[in-house]
Every structure is written in structure tokens, then in C-alpha cells.
Tab-separated table of C-alpha atoms in Angstrom:
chain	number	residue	atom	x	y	z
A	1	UNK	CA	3.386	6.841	-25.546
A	2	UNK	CA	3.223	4.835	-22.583
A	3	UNK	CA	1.187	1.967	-22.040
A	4	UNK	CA	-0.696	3.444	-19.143
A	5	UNK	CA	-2.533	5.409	-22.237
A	6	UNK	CA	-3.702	1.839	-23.816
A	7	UNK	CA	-7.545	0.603	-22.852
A	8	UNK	CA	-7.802	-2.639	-20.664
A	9	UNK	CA	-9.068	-5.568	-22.162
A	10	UNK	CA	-12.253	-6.383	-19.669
A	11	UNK	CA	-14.513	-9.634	-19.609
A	12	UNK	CA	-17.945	-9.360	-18.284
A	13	UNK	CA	-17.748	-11.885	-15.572
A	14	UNK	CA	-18.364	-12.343	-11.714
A	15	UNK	CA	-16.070	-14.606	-10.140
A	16	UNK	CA	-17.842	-16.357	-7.317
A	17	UNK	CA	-15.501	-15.821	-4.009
A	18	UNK	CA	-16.766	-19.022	-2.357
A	19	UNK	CA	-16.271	-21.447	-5.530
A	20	UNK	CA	-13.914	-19.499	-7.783
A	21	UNK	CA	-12.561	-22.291	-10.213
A	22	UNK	CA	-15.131	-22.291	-12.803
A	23	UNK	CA	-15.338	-19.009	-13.199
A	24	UNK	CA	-11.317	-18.036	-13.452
A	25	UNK	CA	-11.007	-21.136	-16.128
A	26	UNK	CA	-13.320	-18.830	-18.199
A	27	UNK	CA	-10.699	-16.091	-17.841
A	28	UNK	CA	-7.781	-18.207	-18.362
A	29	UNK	CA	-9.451	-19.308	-21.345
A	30	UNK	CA	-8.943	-16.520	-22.682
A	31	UNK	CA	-5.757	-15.281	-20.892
A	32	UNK	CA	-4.185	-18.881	-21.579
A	33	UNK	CA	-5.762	-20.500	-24.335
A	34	UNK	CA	-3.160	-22.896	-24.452
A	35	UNK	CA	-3.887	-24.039	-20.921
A	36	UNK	CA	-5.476	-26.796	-20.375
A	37	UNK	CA	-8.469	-26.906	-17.927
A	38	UNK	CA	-7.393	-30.141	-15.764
A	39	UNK	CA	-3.949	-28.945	-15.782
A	40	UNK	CA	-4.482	-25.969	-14.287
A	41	UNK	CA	-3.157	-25.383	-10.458
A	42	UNK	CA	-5.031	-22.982	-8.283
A	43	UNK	CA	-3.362	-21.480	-5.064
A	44	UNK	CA	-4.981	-19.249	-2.860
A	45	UNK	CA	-3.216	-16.879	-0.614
A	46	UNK	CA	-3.697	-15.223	2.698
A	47	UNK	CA	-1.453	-12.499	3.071
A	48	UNK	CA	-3.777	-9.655	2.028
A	49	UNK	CA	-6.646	-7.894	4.319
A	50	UNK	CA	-9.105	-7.299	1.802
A	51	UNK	CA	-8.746	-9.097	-1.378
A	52	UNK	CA	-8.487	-12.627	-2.018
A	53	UNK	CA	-5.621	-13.368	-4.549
A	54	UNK	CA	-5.424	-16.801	-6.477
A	55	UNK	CA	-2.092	-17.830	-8.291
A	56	UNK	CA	-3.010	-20.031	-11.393
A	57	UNK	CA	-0.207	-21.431	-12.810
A	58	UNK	CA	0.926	-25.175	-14.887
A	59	UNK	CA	3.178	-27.242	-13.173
A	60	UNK	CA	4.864	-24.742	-11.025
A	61	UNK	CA	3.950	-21.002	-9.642
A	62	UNK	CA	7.386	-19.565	-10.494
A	63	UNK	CA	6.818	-20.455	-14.235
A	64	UNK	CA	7.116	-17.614	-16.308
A	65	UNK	CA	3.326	-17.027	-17.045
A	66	UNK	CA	1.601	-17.571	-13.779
A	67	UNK	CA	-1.344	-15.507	-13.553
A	68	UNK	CA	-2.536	-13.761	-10.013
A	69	UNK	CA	-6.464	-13.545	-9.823
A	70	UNK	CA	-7.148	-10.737	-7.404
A	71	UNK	CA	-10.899	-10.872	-6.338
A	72	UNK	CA	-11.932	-7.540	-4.282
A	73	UNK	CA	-12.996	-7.221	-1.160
A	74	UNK	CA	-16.405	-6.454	0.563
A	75	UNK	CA	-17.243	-2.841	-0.228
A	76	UNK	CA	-14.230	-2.143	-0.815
A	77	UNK	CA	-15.197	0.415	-3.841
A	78	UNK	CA	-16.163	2.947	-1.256
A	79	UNK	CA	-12.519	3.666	-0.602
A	80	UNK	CA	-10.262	2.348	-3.301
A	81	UNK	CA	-10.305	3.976	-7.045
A	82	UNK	CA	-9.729	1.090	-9.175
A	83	UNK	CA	-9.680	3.048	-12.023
A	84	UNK	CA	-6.926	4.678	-10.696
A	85	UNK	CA	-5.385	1.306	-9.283
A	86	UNK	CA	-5.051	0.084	-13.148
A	87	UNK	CA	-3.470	3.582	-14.281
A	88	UNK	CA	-0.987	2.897	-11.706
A	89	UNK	CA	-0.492	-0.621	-12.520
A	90	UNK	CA	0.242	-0.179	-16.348
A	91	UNK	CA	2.629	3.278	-15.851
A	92	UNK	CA	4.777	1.536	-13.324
A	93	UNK	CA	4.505	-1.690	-15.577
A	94	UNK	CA	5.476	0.887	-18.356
A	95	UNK	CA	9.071	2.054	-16.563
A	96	UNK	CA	9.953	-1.694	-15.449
A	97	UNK	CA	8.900	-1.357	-11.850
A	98	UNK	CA	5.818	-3.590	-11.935
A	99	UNK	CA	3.623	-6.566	-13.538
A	100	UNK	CA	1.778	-6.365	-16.227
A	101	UNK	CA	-2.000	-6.227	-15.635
A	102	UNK	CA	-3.713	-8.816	-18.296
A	103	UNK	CA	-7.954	-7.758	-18.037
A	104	UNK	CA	-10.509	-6.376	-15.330
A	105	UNK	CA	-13.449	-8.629	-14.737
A	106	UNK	CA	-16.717	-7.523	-13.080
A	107	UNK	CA	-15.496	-7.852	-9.286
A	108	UNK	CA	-11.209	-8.386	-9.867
A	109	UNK	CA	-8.209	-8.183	-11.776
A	110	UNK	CA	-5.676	-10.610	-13.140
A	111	UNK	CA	-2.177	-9.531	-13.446
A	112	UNK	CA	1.182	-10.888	-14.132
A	113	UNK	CA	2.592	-13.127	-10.980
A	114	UNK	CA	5.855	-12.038	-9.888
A	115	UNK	CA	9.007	-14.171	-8.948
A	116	UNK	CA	10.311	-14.269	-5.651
A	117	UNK	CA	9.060	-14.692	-1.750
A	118	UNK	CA	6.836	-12.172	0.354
A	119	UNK	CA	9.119	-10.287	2.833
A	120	UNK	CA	8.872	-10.872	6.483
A	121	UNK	CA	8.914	-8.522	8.840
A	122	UNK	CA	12.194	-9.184	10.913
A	123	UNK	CA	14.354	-9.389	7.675
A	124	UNK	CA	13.174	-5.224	6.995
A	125	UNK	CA	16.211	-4.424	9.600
A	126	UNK	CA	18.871	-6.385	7.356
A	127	UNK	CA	20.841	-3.488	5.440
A	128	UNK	CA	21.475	-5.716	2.322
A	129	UNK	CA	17.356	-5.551	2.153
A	130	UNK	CA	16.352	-2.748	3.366
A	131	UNK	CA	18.644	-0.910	0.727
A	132	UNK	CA	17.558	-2.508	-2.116
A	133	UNK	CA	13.712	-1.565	-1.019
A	134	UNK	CA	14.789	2.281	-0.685
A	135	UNK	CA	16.354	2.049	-4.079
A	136	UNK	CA	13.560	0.616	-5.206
A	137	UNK	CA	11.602	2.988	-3.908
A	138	UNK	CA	13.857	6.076	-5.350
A	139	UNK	CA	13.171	4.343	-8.537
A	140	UNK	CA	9.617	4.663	-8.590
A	141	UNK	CA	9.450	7.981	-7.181
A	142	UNK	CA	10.964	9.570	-10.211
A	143	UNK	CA	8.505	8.332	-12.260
A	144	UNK	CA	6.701	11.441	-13.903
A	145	UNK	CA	3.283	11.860	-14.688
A	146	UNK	CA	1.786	11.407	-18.172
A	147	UNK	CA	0.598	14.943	-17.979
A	148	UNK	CA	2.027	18.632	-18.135
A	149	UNK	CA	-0.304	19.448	-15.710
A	150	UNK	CA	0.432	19.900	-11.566
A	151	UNK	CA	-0.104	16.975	-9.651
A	152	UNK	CA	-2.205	16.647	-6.310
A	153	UNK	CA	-1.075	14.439	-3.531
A	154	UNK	CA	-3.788	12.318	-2.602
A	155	UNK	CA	-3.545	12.491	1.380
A	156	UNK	CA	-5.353	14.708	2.551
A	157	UNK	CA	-8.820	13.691	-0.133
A	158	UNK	CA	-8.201	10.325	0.915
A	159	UNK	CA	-7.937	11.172	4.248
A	160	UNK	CA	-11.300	13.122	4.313
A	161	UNK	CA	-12.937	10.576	2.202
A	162	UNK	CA	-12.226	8.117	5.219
A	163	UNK	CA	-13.778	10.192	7.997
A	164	UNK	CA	-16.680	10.824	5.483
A	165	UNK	CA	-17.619	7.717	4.928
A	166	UNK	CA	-16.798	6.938	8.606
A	167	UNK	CA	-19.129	9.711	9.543
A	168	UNK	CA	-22.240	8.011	7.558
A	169	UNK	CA	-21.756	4.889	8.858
A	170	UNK	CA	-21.616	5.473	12.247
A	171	UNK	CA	-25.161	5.011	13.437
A	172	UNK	CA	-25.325	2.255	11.077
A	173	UNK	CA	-25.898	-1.567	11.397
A	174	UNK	CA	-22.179	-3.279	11.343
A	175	UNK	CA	-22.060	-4.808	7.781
A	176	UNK	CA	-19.738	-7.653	8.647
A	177	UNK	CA	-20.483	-10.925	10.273
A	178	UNK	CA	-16.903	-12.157	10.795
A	179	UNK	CA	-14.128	-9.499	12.018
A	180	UNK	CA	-13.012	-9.980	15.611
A	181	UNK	CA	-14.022	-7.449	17.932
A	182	UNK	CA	-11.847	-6.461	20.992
A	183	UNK	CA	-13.255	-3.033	21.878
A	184	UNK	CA	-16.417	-0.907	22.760
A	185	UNK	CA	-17.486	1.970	20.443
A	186	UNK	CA	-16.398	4.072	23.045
A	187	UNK	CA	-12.993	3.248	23.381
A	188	UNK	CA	-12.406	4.528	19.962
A	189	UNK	CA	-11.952	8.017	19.024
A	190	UNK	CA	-15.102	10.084	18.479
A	191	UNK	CA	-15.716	11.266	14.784
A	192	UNK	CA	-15.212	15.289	16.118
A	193	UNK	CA	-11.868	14.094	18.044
A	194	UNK	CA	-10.651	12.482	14.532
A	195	UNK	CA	-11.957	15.068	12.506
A	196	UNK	CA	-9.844	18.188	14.448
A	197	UNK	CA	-6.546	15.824	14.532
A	198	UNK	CA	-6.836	15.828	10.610
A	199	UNK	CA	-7.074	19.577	10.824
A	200	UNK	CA	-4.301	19.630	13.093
A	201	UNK	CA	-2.215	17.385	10.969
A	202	UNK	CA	-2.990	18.699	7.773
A	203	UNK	CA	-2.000	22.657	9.168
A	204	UNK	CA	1.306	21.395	10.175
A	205	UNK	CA	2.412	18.903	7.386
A	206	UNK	CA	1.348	21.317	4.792
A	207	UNK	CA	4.119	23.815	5.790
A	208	UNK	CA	6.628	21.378	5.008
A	209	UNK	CA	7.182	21.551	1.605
A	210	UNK	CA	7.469	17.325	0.725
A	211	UNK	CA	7.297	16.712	-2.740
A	212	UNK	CA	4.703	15.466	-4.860
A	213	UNK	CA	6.370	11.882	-6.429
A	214	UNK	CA	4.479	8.291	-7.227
A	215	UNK	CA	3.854	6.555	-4.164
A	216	UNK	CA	2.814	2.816	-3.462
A	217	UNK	CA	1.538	4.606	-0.392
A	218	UNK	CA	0.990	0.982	1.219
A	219	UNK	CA	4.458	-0.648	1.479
A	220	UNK	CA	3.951	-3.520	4.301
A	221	UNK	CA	6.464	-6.254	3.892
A	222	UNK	CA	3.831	-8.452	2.861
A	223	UNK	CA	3.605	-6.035	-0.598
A	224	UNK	CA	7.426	-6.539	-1.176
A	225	UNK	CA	8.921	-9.691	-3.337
A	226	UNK	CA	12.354	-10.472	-3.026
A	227	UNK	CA	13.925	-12.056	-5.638
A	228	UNK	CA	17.098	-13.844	-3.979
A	229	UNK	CA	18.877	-14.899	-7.699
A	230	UNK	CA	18.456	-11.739	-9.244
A	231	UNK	CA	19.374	-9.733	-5.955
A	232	UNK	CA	16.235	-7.209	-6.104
A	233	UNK	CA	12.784	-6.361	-4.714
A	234	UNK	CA	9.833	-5.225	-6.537
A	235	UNK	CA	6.915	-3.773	-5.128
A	236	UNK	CA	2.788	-5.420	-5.476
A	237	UNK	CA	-0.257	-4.255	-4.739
A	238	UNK	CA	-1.204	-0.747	-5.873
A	239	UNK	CA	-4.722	-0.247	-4.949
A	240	UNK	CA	-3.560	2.995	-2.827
A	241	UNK	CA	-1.359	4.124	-5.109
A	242	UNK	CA	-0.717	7.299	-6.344
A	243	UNK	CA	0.605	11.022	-6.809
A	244	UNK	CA	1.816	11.729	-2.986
A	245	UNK	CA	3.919	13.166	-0.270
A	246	UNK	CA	7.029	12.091	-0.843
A	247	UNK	CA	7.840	11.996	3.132
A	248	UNK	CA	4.415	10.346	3.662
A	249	UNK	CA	5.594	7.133	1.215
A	250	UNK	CA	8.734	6.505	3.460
A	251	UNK	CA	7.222	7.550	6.839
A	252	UNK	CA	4.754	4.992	5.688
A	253	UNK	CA	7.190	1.967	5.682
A	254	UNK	CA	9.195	2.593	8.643
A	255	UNK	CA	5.938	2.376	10.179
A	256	UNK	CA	5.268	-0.943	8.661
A	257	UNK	CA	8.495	-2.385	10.578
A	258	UNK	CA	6.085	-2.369	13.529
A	259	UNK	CA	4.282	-5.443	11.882
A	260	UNK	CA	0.564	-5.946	11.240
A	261	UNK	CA	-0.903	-9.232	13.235
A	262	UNK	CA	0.903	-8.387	16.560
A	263	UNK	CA	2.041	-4.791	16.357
A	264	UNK	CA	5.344	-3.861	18.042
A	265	UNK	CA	6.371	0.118	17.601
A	266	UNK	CA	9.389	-1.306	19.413
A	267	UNK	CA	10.408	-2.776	15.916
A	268	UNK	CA	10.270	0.701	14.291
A	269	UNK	CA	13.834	1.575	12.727
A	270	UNK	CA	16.216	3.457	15.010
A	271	UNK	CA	17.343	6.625	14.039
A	272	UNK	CA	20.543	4.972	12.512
A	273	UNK	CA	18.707	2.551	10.256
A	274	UNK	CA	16.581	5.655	9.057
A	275	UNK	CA	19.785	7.928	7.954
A	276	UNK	CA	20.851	4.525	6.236
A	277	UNK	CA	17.697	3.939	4.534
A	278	UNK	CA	17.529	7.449	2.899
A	279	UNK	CA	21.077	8.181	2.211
A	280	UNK	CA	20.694	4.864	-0.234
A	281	UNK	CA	17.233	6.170	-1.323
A	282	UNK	CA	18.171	9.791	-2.043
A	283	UNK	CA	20.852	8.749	-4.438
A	284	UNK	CA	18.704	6.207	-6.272
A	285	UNK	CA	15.964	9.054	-6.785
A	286	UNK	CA	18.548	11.414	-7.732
A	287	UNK	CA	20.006	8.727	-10.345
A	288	UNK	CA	16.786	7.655	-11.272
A	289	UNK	CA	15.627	11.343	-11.859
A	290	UNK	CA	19.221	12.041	-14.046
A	291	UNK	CA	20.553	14.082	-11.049
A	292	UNK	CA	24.432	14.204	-9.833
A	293	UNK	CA	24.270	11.105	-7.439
A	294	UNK	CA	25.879	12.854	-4.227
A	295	UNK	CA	23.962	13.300	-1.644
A	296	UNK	CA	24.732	15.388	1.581
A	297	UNK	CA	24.069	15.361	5.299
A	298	UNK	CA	22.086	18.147	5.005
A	299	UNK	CA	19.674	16.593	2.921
A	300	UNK	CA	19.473	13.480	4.560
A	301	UNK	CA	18.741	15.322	7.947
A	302	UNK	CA	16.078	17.467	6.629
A	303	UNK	CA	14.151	14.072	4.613
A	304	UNK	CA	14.474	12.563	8.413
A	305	UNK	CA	12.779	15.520	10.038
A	306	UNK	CA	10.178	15.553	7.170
A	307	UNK	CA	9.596	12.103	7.713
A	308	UNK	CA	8.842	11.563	11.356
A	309	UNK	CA	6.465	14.696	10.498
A	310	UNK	CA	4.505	12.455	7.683
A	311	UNK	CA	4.406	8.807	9.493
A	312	UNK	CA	2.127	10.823	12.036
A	313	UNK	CA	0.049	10.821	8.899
A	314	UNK	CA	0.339	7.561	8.022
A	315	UNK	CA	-0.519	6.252	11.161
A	316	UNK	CA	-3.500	8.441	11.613
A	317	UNK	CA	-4.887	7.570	7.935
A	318	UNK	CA	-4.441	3.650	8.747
A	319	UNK	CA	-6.252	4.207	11.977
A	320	UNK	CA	-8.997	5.830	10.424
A	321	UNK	CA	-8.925	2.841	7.439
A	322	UNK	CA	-8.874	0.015	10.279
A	323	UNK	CA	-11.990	1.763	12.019
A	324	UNK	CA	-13.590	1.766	8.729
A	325	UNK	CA	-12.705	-1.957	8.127
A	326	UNK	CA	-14.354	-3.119	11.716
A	327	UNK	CA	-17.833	-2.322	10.385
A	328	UNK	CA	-17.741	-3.614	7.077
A	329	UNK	CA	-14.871	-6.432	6.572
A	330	UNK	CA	-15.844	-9.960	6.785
A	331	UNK	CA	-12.301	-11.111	6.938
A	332	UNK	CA	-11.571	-12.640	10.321
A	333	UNK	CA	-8.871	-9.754	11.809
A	334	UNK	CA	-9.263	-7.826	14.480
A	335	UNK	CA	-9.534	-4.089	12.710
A	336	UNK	CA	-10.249	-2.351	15.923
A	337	UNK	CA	-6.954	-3.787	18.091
A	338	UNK	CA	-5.299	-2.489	14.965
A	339	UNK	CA	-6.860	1.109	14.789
A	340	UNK	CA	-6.082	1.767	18.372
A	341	UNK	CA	-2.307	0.612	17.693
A	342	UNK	CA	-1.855	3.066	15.000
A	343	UNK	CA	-3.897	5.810	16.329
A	344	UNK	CA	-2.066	5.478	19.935
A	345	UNK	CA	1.597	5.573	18.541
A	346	UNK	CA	0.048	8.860	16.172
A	347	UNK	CA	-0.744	10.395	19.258
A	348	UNK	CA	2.005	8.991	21.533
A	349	UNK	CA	4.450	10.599	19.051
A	350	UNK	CA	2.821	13.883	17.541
A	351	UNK	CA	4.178	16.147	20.089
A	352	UNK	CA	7.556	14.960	19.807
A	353	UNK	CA	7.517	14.458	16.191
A	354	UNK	CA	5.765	18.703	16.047
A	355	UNK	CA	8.825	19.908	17.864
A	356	UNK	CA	11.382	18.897	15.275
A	357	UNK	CA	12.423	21.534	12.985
A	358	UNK	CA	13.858	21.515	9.514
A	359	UNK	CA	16.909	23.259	8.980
């Protein structure tokens, strides 16, 4: 049985965000008893836009049993299923494609650290790296689920869980005291605009026949650790993922090559990086999935059609997130400059990205 089946040890604690070190000693005292408590090194990352991660570690972070402390973000339960997050953490822990998660605690997680640096964005266009992250992601995509029963891709719930809880908050007071602001509500699209694009997307992309794989469903460079020595990349950060399109996981991360603090669509792979990047993905997943490894220009022509068709959806869901984040995020980012970036390239492109046909 896998170990996505076992129960997760969780300790009934509250780690306070603004002074954290007393309260993640008490979980290292029980993660780490041998630790001890004026040894311990505490380093606090930035990368992430709604968590607050903490590497605790003894002399150096790349020691073998450095522990991540991953405290969640403001309201950040009304979108995320952490339930599901830890499922997905300890099944691709289970097939060698991620850390092992140690405990839950009352408002976190702490997990196993993993060895290597963050990914930046302008190294995504090197082949020798961007081929190891679509074999990667072949890998994981074979992964079946621990059940004989038919899967649901999570898009389109998600998807309508975001304009839901979009909807409800509209005539709301804003929740957050921090995020920058750059635009006027009306500069954003209306909830009835947003809620007929969905219905627009989700009658198109639902004739195209993607599979249903595992998908991190979030991979930004800034969720990808390259390990130089060992010559591989391993994928962090699963809070969104799950059962989904396969098209929509891809799509997904050429869109990322646009970047995150300064977006630049002009960064997104050309057409010749793409065929590149599947080609090396399609006969990982095939491998992985104990399939003859050739793969055909047929096949990697119709996966490029399918996936301009599902980074429409990618960039509409983020758009919709980032909207969602401006109101209630107190993390100092500017959400709606963001939104607008991913919602204007979704609708600078749909047309186009329509007309293509599968043959």
C-alpha cells in the first residue's frame, strides 16, 4: 500500500507568524529530538505569495535533515484543500518524486527540505533544463491514482470555486491592509464578464479530449529545485495539486516563462522550444507509464495544439486567483497588476489560440 494511505502525525499547535521561533522549537522537539534548541538555525524565505516557509536546519541548510516549516497564508483555506495538499504530498513522496511531509500543525506543515537552488526564470529557455523539468514532469504524470474509480480534473470546480467566492466578496470590505494597489475596481473585469468567459472556455476545452494525469498544476520556476551534482529537478509546493488536464499542467508552465514580479509574455517559449519541450516529455510519460518510448510528430503536434488551447485556462484561472488575492492578501505584491497581465494575454490570445485545430 502506499504511504499516501498512512494517517499524518499532527501536533496541536499555532505557530505565531510574527515571532515563530518558540513555537517551531516545540515542533522540532519532537521532529528532532536530538536537536538542540541553541543550535538550531532558522531561515526564512521569500519566494512564495502566500505562505511563509522557514528552513530549520544544524550547521548547514543542505544537511540531510533540514526541515521546511510552511506557515499558511491569510485565508488561504477558502481556496486551497489542504487535505488534499497532504494526499498529494505523501503519493508523490510515495513514487520518489517528492519530500516527505513530517506532521500538520494547527495553521502549517513541516516537510522534508530539498537539495538544490530555486530556478530562475531566464535559465527555463536552456534545453539542458528545460528537458529535465518535462521529464520530470512525464514522470509525475503517470502516477496513478490509489483508486479504481474515474478521476475528475479539478479545473473547472476550482475554477468556479474562484468566481464564487469572488462573487461574495465583492461588495465586501478589502480584508488586507498591505497589498499594493495599482488599479480601480473598474478596470477589472466585471463578475458577469468573468463568469461567461469560463463558460466560453469550459465549452471549448471540454471538446478536446486532454487526459486526466497528476498535475502540480502550479509549476513557476520558483517551485522547481535544481540539483546541479545529481543533474535533476524536482518539483515543491503542492497546495494546487491534483487529478488534471493534462494540457492544462504544461500550458501552465510555458506560461510561467513570462515571470511573476515583472511579467513579460515576450519570454513565453517559441513554438520551437515548445515541440522540444514535449517531444522530451512525451517519451518520459510514455516510459514512465511502461509504454514503447517513440514518439511521433503527430503526437507532438496535436499535445501543441491542445496546449495553447489549455494555457488560455491557466491564465484565466490565475487571473481570477490574483483578483481574489487583492482583497484579502496582506503580503506586499501588487495582485491586481498581476490579474490584468494574465487576464489580458487570456484574452489577447483566445481567438487565435480557438482557431487551431487538432488533427
Amino acid at each position: 500500500m502506499l504511504r499516501s494511505e498512512e494517517k499524518l502525525l499532527h501536533v496541536n499547535l499555532h505557530v505565531d507568524e510574527h515571532e515563530p521561533r518558540k513555537d517551531i522549537l516545540d515542533l522540532l522537539s519532537r521532529l528532532r529530538p536530538q536537536w538542540k534548541a541553541q543550535d538550531i538555525q532558522l531561515k526564512t524565505f521569500t519566494e512564495g505569495l502566500t505562505n511563509q516557509l522557514i528552513g530549520c536546519y544544524m550547521g548547514s541548510l543542505q544537511e540531510p535533515d533540514c526541515v521546511l516549516v510552511r506557515l499558511y497564508g491569510k485565508l488561504t483555506e477558502l481556496y486551497i484543500n489542504r487535505n488534499r495538499e497532504v494526499e498529494m504530498f505523501q503519493l508523490l513522496h510515495a513514487h520518489g518524486c517528492g519530500p516527505e511531509i513530517y506532521c500538520s500543525f494547527n495553521n502549517g506543515i513541516c516537510y522534508e527540505f530539498v537539495r538544490g537552488k530555486v530556478l530562475d526564470d531566464e535559465i527555463l529557455h536552456q534545453p539542458s533544463i528545460y528537458r529535465l523539468i518535462a521529464v520530470e514532469m512525464g514522470r509525475i504524470h503517470s502516477i496513478k491514482p490509489n483508486t479504481d474509480r474515474p478521476v475528475e480534473p479539478l479545473l473547472w470546480k476550482d475554477m468556479s470555486h474562484l468566481l464564487a467566492l469572488l462573487q461574495s466578496s465583492e461588495h465586501q470590505p478589502e480584508q488586507q491592509p498591505c497589498a499594493q494597489r495599482s488599479l480601480t475596481v473598474e478596470e477589472l473585469p466585471n463578475i458577469e464578464t468573468l463568469s461567461a468567459e469560463m463558460e466560453s472556455l469550459k465549452r471549448h476545452l471540454s471538446q478536446i479530449h486532454s487526459p486526466t494525469v497528476l498535475c502540480h498544476n502550479d509549476l513557476l520556476t520558483k517551485n522547481i529545485i535544481y540539483n546541479e551534482a545529481e543533474g535533476m529537478v524536482k518539483f515543491i509546493d503542492y497546495e494546487y495539486a491534483g487529478y488534471n488536464y493534462q494540457a492544462f499542467d504544461i500550458g501552465n508552465h510555458f506560461n510561467e516563462f513570462a515571470g511573476v514580479n515583472e511579467v513579460n509574455f515576450g519570454q513565453y517559449p517559441s513554438q520551437e522550444l515548445q515541440r522540444e519541450w514535449l517531444e522530451a516529455y512525451l517519451e518520459s510519460f510514455k516510459l514512465s507509464a511502461g509504454s514503447e518510448a517513440t514518439v511521433t510528430e503527430a503526437e507532438v503536434a496535436r499535445l501543441y495544439v491542445q496546449v495553447c488551447k489549455f494555457s488560455l485556462a491557466s491564465n484565466f484561472f490565475w487571473g481570477l486567483w490574483a483578483i481574489l488575492q487583492s482583497r484579502f492578501s496582506s503580503i506586499d505584491f501588487d495582485f491586481q497588476r498581476y490579474a490584468m497581465a494574465r487576464l489580458n494575454f487570456y484574452f489577447e490570445k483566445k481567438e487565435e489560440y480557438f482557431m487551431l485545430t487538432i488533427i
